[in-house]
Amino acid sequence: MTPGIPDEYFIRGNVPMTKEEIRALSISKLRLKEDSIIWDIGAGTGSVSIEAALISKKGVVYSIEKEEEGIALVKENIKRFNVENIVVVAGEAPDALLDLPSPDRIFVGGTGDKMYQIFDIAAAKLKEDGIITVNGITLDTAYSAHNYFKQRGYSVQTICVNVSVSKEAGDKTIMTARNPVYIITAKKREG
């Protein structure tokens, strides 16, 4: 399976899911290794967890989700994709992060209203040379995440991704735009 697994391959419900194009870019920004320890905060359906687990086959993905429907969907998708290196963490960040092992990589797909508290714990527990990738759909999230990590000495890059997908309209094809997504990547510097 290659990165950017088609969305329709996942069991979906009413919880958010990182779309395949954004997922592929976000995962590429994480620079996963075969043995990476990864946190997926706000896992939703588990699409990022699944792809990360398939790449980091000798590592472990901690899939953190607070919603009951999301937890069930992550578990269903784990079975569907037959991955064994995902640990589902049922709980709300930041509290659900406290007892997890220190990660090499962190993906933040959702923070609710606890972004800074989550970032504080993530920054404290992230290993040297670790990478955090944050997806946001608002300018506020992009600015806040970029600024937070920059002020703490991380190497930070923010990109804005605009994706349009073809759709049949009678005998013609049109392009339908999806919401732009900001992908903020922060690399922890040695020190």
mmCIF file of N, CA and C in Angstrom, residues 10-93:
data_model
loop_
_atom_site.group_PDB
_atom_site.id
_atom_site.type_symbol
_atom_site.label_atom_id
_atom_site.label_comp_id
_atom_site.label_asym_id
_atom_site.label_seq_id
_atom_site.Cartn_x
_atom_site.Cartn_y
_atom_site.Cartn_z
ATOM 1 N N PHE A 10 -11.417 3.365 3.882
ATOM 2 C CA PHE A 10 -11.599 3.442 5.328
ATOM 3 C C PHE A 10 -13.068 3.338 5.711
ATOM 4 N N ILE A 11 -13.319 2.714 6.841
ATOM 5 C CA ILE A 11 -14.654 2.727 7.428
ATOM 6 C C ILE A 11 -14.810 4.110 8.044
ATOM 7 N N ARG A 12 -15.894 4.784 7.675
ATOM 8 C CA ARG A 12 -16.070 6.167 8.101
ATOM 9 C C ARG A 12 -17.383 6.341 8.843
ATOM 10 N N GLY A 13 -17.441 7.376 9.626
ATOM 11 C CA GLY A 13 -18.649 7.708 10.364
ATOM 12 C C GLY A 13 -18.824 9.202 10.363
ATOM 13 N N ASN A 14 -19.204 9.739 11.510
ATOM 14 C CA ASN A 14 -19.445 11.173 11.628
ATOM 15 C C ASN A 14 -18.304 11.915 12.309
ATOM 16 N N VAL A 15 -17.146 11.297 12.379
ATOM 17 C CA VAL A 15 -15.985 11.974 12.954
ATOM 18 C C VAL A 15 -15.078 12.428 11.805
ATOM 19 N N PRO A 16 -14.275 13.455 12.046
ATOM 20 C CA PRO A 16 -13.413 13.965 10.971
ATOM 21 C C PRO A 16 -12.385 12.929 10.504
ATOM 22 N N MET A 17 -12.021 13.056 9.228
ATOM 23 C CA MET A 17 -10.974 12.216 8.670
ATOM 24 C C MET A 17 -10.066 13.079 7.816
ATOM 25 N N THR A 18 -8.769 12.924 7.989
ATOM 26 C CA THR A 18 -7.807 13.627 7.152
ATOM 27 C C THR A 18 -7.877 13.024 5.747
ATOM 28 N N LYS A 19 -8.197 13.850 4.760
ATOM 29 C CA LYS A 19 -8.371 13.370 3.382
ATOM 30 C C LYS A 19 -7.045 12.878 2.804
ATOM 31 N N GLU A 20 -7.147 11.981 1.831
ATOM 32 C CA GLU A 20 -5.976 11.252 1.345
ATOM 33 C C GLU A 20 -4.834 12.146 0.861
ATOM 34 N N GLU A 21 -5.127 13.220 0.136
ATOM 35 C CA GLU A 21 -4.051 14.073 -0.368
ATOM 36 C C GLU A 21 -3.340 14.791 0.779
ATOM 37 N N ILE A 22 -4.119 15.299 1.724
ATOM 38 C CA ILE A 22 -3.552 15.995 2.883
ATOM 39 C C ILE A 22 -2.811 14.995 3.761
ATOM 40 N N ARG A 23 -3.378 13.805 3.904
ATOM 41 C CA ARG A 23 -2.746 12.748 4.700
ATOM 42 C C ARG A 23 -1.371 12.390 4.135
ATOM 43 N N ALA A 24 -1.298 12.236 2.812
ATOM 44 C CA ALA A 24 -0.024 11.889 2.177
ATOM 45 C C ALA A 24 1.022 12.972 2.422
ATOM 46 N N LEU A 25 0.643 14.236 2.284
ATOM 47 C CA LEU A 25 1.575 15.336 2.532
ATOM 48 C C LEU A 25 1.979 15.415 3.999
ATOM 49 N N SER A 26 1.015 15.289 4.887
ATOM 50 C CA SER A 26 1.293 15.382 6.326
ATOM 51 C C SER A 26 2.239 14.280 6.767
ATOM 52 N N ILE A 27 1.998 13.084 6.290
ATOM 53 C CA ILE A 27 2.862 11.960 6.657
ATOM 54 C C ILE A 27 4.259 12.145 6.067
ATOM 55 N N SER A 28 4.340 12.688 4.852
ATOM 56 C CA SER A 28 5.665 12.933 4.278
ATOM 57 C C SER A 28 6.435 13.947 5.121
ATOM 58 N N LYS A 29 5.741 14.935 5.677
ATOM 59 C CA LYS A 29 6.387 15.943 6.522
ATOM 60 C C LYS A 29 6.884 15.353 7.842
ATOM 61 N N LEU A 30 6.288 14.256 8.296
ATOM 62 C CA LEU A 30 6.728 13.609 9.534
ATOM 63 C C LEU A 30 8.061 12.880 9.369
ATOM 64 N N ARG A 31 8.432 12.550 8.127
ATOM 65 C CA ARG A 31 9.698 11.837 7.880
ATOM 66 C C ARG A 31 9.810 10.593 8.760
ATOM 67 N N LEU A 32 8.790 9.750 8.652
ATOM 68 C CA LEU A 32 8.727 8.538 9.472
ATOM 69 C C LEU A 32 9.863 7.578 9.148
ATOM 70 N N LYS A 33 10.294 6.872 10.177
ATOM 71 C CA LYS A 33 11.290 5.816 10.031
ATOM 72 C C LYS A 33 10.607 4.490 10.334
ATOM 73 N N GLU A 34 11.261 3.414 9.984
ATOM 74 C CA GLU A 34 10.680 2.086 10.165
ATOM 75 C C GLU A 34 10.337 1.793 11.630
ATOM 76 N N ASP A 35 11.097 2.395 12.564
ATOM 77 C CA ASP A 35 10.897 2.100 13.986
ATOM 78 C C ASP A 35 10.399 3.308 14.787
ATOM 79 N N SER A 36 9.774 4.260 14.132
ATOM 80 C CA SER A 36 9.299 5.469 14.813
ATOM 81 C C SER A 36 8.223 5.159 15.850
ATOM 82 N N ILE A 37 8.295 5.901 16.956
ATOM 83 C CA ILE A 37 7.225 5.920 17.959
ATOM 84 C C ILE A 37 6.424 7.181 17.656
ATOM 85 N N ILE A 38 5.134 7.006 17.385
ATOM 86 C CA ILE A 38 4.304 8.093 16.861
ATOM 87 C C ILE A 38 3.070 8.303 17.726
ATOM 88 N N TRP A 39 2.752 9.564 17.973
ATOM 89 C CA TRP A 39 1.463 9.913 18.569
ATOM 90 C C TRP A 39 0.594 10.502 17.460
ATOM 91 N N ASP A 40 -0.649 10.034 17.364
ATOM 92 C CA ASP A 40 -1.652 10.618 16.474
ATOM 93 C C ASP A 40 -2.727 11.200 17.380
ATOM 94 N N ILE A 41 -2.666 12.514 17.590
ATOM 95 C CA ILE A 41 -3.564 13.190 18.539
ATOM 96 C C ILE A 41 -4.798 13.687 17.800
ATOM 97 N N GLY A 42 -5.970 13.225 18.257
ATOM 98 C CA GLY A 42 -7.224 13.544 17.579
ATOM 99 C C GLY A 42 -7.370 12.650 16.372
ATOM 100 N N ALA A 43 -7.295 11.344 16.587
ATOM 101 C CA ALA A 43 -7.167 10.355 15.517
ATOM 102 C C ALA A 43 -8.385 10.242 14.604
ATOM 103 N N GLY A 44 -9.559 10.624 15.078
ATOM 104 C CA GLY A 44 -10.760 10.534 14.228
ATOM 105 C C GLY A 44 -11.029 9.110 13.803
ATOM 106 N N THR A 45 -10.955 8.846 12.507
ATOM 107 C CA THR A 45 -11.190 7.489 11.981
ATOM 108 C C THR A 45 -9.950 6.611 12.073
ATOM 109 N N GLY A 46 -8.811 7.230 12.330
ATOM 110 C CA GLY A 46 -7.559 6.483 12.394
ATOM 111 C C GLY A 46 -6.814 6.417 11.074
ATOM 112 N N SER A 47 -7.196 7.234 10.097
ATOM 113 C CA SER A 47 -6.558 7.144 8.779
ATOM 114 C C SER A 47 -5.065 7.466 8.836
ATOM 115 N N VAL A 48 -4.677 8.481 9.617
ATOM 116 C CA VAL A 48 -3.255 8.810 9.751
ATOM 117 C C VAL A 48 -2.544 7.705 10.525
ATOM 118 N N SER A 49 -3.178 7.211 11.580
ATOM 119 C CA SER A 49 -2.584 6.112 12.362
ATOM 120 C C SER A 49 -2.306 4.901 11.487
ATOM 121 N N ILE A 50 -3.263 4.541 10.648
ATOM 122 C CA ILE A 50 -3.117 3.367 9.781
ATOM 123 C C ILE A 50 -1.933 3.559 8.839
ATOM 124 N N GLU A 51 -1.889 4.702 8.159
ATOM 125 C CA GLU A 51 -0.798 4.922 7.209
ATOM 126 C C GLU A 51 0.549 4.983 7.910
ATOM 127 N N ALA A 52 0.594 5.627 9.071
ATOM 128 C CA ALA A 52 1.850 5.701 9.816
ATOM 129 C C ALA A 52 2.299 4.313 10.258
ATOM 130 N N ALA A 53 1.365 3.486 10.704
ATOM 131 C CA ALA A 53 1.693 2.130 11.153
ATOM 132 C C ALA A 53 2.211 1.273 10.006
ATOM 133 N N LEU A 54 1.675 1.471 8.821
ATOM 134 C CA LEU A 54 2.129 0.711 7.655
ATOM 135 C C LEU A 54 3.557 1.098 7.248
ATOM 136 N N ILE A 55 3.931 2.353 7.468
ATOM 137 C CA ILE A 55 5.285 2.813 7.148
ATOM 138 C C ILE A 55 6.263 2.421 8.261
ATOM 139 N N SER A 56 5.860 2.649 9.507
ATOM 140 C CA SER A 56 6.722 2.367 10.657
ATOM 141 C C SER A 56 6.390 0.989 11.222
ATOM 142 N N LYS A 57 6.640 -0.018 10.422
ATOM 143 C CA LYS A 57 6.254 -1.398 10.763
ATOM 144 C C LYS A 57 6.893 -1.911 12.046
ATOM 145 N N LYS A 58 8.077 -1.425 12.391
ATOM 146 C CA LYS A 58 8.760 -1.870 13.612
ATOM 147 C C LYS A 58 8.572 -0.869 14.745
ATOM 148 N N GLY A 59 7.769 0.142 14.509
ATOM 149 C CA GLY A 59 7.486 1.149 15.520
ATOM 150 C C GLY A 59 6.112 0.922 16.125
ATOM 151 N N VAL A 60 5.641 1.924 16.856
ATOM 152 C CA VAL A 60 4.319 1.867 17.482
ATOM 153 C C VAL A 60 3.627 3.209 17.266
ATOM 154 N N VAL A 61 2.348 3.143 16.926
ATOM 155 C CA VAL A 61 1.527 4.338 16.794
ATOM 156 C C VAL A 61 0.539 4.355 17.944
ATOM 157 N N TYR A 62 0.529 5.459 18.685
ATOM 158 C CA TYR A 62 -0.452 5.667 19.751
ATOM 159 C C TYR A 62 -1.535 6.560 19.176
ATOM 160 N N SER A 63 -2.709 5.981 18.982
ATOM 161 C CA SER A 63 -3.833 6.648 18.338
ATOM 162 C C SER A 63 -4.750 7.191 19.425
ATOM 163 N N ILE A 64 -4.686 8.493 19.669
ATOM 164 C CA ILE A 64 -5.406 9.122 20.782
ATOM 165 C C ILE A 64 -6.700 9.738 20.268
ATOM 166 N N GLU A 65 -7.814 9.297 20.860
ATOM 167 C CA GLU A 65 -9.131 9.786 20.433
ATOM 168 C C GLU A 65 -10.058 9.828 21.639
ATOM 169 N N LYS A 66 -10.860 10.889 21.736
ATOM 170 C CA LYS A 66 -11.764 11.049 22.878
ATOM 171 C C LYS A 66 -13.203 10.633 22.586
ATOM 172 N N GLU A 67 -13.612 10.687 21.319
ATOM 173 C CA GLU A 67 -15.003 10.379 20.971
ATOM 174 C C GLU A 67 -15.216 8.870 20.851
ATOM 175 N N GLU A 68 -16.307 8.369 21.438
ATOM 176 C CA GLU A 68 -16.591 6.931 21.393
ATOM 177 C C GLU A 68 -16.704 6.417 19.965
ATOM 178 N N GLU A 69 -17.377 7.176 19.104
ATOM 179 C CA GLU A 69 -17.503 6.748 17.710
ATOM 180 C C GLU A 69 -16.133 6.671 17.037
ATOM 181 N N GLY A 70 -15.281 7.657 17.299
ATOM 182 C CA GLY A 70 -13.940 7.655 16.735
ATOM 183 C C GLY A 70 -13.125 6.469 17.221
ATOM 184 N N ILE A 71 -13.198 6.177 18.498
ATOM 185 C CA ILE A 71 -12.466 5.035 19.066
ATOM 186 C C ILE A 71 -12.897 3.745 18.376
ATOM 187 N N ALA A 72 -14.207 3.581 18.202
ATOM 188 C CA ALA A 72 -14.725 2.377 17.526
ATOM 189 C C ALA A 72 -14.256 2.323 16.081
ATOM 190 N N LEU A 73 -14.245 3.465 15.387
ATOM 191 C CA LEU A 73 -13.807 3.496 13.990
ATOM 192 C C LEU A 73 -12.317 3.178 13.853
ATOM 193 N N VAL A 74 -11.506 3.713 14.764
ATOM 194 C CA VAL A 74 -10.075 3.391 14.726
ATOM 195 C C VAL A 74 -9.892 1.883 14.860
ATOM 196 N N LYS A 75 -10.603 1.275 15.804
ATOM 197 C CA LYS A 75 -10.485 -0.169 16.014
ATOM 198 C C LYS A 75 -10.955 -0.955 14.788
ATOM 199 N N GLU A 76 -12.044 -0.517 14.173
ATOM 200 C CA GLU A 76 -12.539 -1.187 12.963
ATOM 201 C C GLU A 76 -11.535 -1.073 11.814
ATOM 202 N N ASN A 77 -10.936 0.108 11.674
ATOM 203 C CA ASN A 77 -9.965 0.298 10.595
ATOM 204 C C ASN A 77 -8.663 -0.467 10.854
ATOM 205 N N ILE A 78 -8.301 -0.634 12.101
ATOM 206 C CA ILE A 78 -7.136 -1.466 12.434
ATOM 207 C C ILE A 78 -7.375 -2.888 11.928
ATOM 208 N N LYS A 79 -8.574 -3.399 12.175
ATOM 209 C CA LYS A 79 -8.915 -4.748 11.693
ATOM 210 C C LYS A 79 -8.940 -4.788 10.165
ATOM 211 N N ARG A 80 -9.551 -3.782 9.555
ATOM 212 C CA ARG A 80 -9.691 -3.750 8.099
ATOM 213 C C ARG A 80 -8.319 -3.781 7.413
ATOM 214 N N PHE A 81 -7.360 -3.046 7.964
ATOM 215 C CA PHE A 81 -6.037 -2.965 7.348
ATOM 216 C C PHE A 81 -5.039 -3.960 7.951
ATOM 217 N N ASN A 82 -5.501 -4.723 8.933
ATOM 218 C CA ASN A 82 -4.687 -5.778 9.534
ATOM 219 C C ASN A 82 -3.332 -5.267 10.032
ATOM 220 N N VAL A 83 -3.376 -4.173 10.790
ATOM 221 C CA VAL A 83 -2.155 -3.638 11.388
ATOM 222 C C VAL A 83 -2.145 -3.978 12.876
ATOM 223 N N GLU A 84 -0.981 -4.309 13.378
ATOM 224 C CA GLU A 84 -0.872 -4.755 14.767
ATOM 225 C C GLU A 84 -0.031 -3.829 15.628
ATOM 226 N N ASN A 85 0.485 -2.754 15.065
ATOM 227 C CA ASN A 85 1.371 -1.869 15.829
ATOM 228 C C ASN A 85 0.716 -0.527 16.170
ATOM 229 N N ILE A 86 -0.596 -0.565 16.398
ATOM 230 C CA ILE A 86 -1.330 0.624 16.853
ATOM 231 C C ILE A 86 -1.917 0.333 18.221
ATOM 232 N N VAL A 87 -1.692 1.274 19.133
ATOM 233 C CA VAL A 87 -2.298 1.210 20.459
ATOM 234 C C VAL A 87 -3.355 2.308 20.510
ATOM 235 N N VAL A 88 -4.613 1.919 20.716
ATOM 236 C CA VAL A 88 -5.691 2.901 20.807
ATOM 237 C C VAL A 88 -5.727 3.444 22.228
ATOM 238 N N VAL A 89 -5.648 4.765 22.332
ATOM 239 C CA VAL A 89 -5.684 5.439 23.630
ATOM 240 C C VAL A 89 -6.999 6.205 23.691
ATOM 241 N N ALA A 90 -7.936 5.676 24.473
ATOM 242 C CA ALA A 90 -9.244 6.308 24.623
ATOM 243 C C ALA A 90 -9.139 7.371 25.707
ATOM 244 N N GLY A 91 -9.199 8.618 25.285
ATOM 245 C CA GLY A 91 -9.094 9.701 26.250
ATOM 246 C C GLY A 91 -8.858 11.016 25.550
ATOM 247 N N GLU A 92 -8.886 12.060 26.339
ATOM 248 C CA GLU A 92 -8.754 13.406 25.797
ATOM 249 C C GLU A 92 -7.374 13.967 26.100
ATOM 250 N N ALA A 93 -6.744 14.491 25.059
ATOM 251 C CA ALA A 93 -5.472 15.179 25.244
ATOM 252 C C ALA A 93 -5.773 16.542 25.882
#
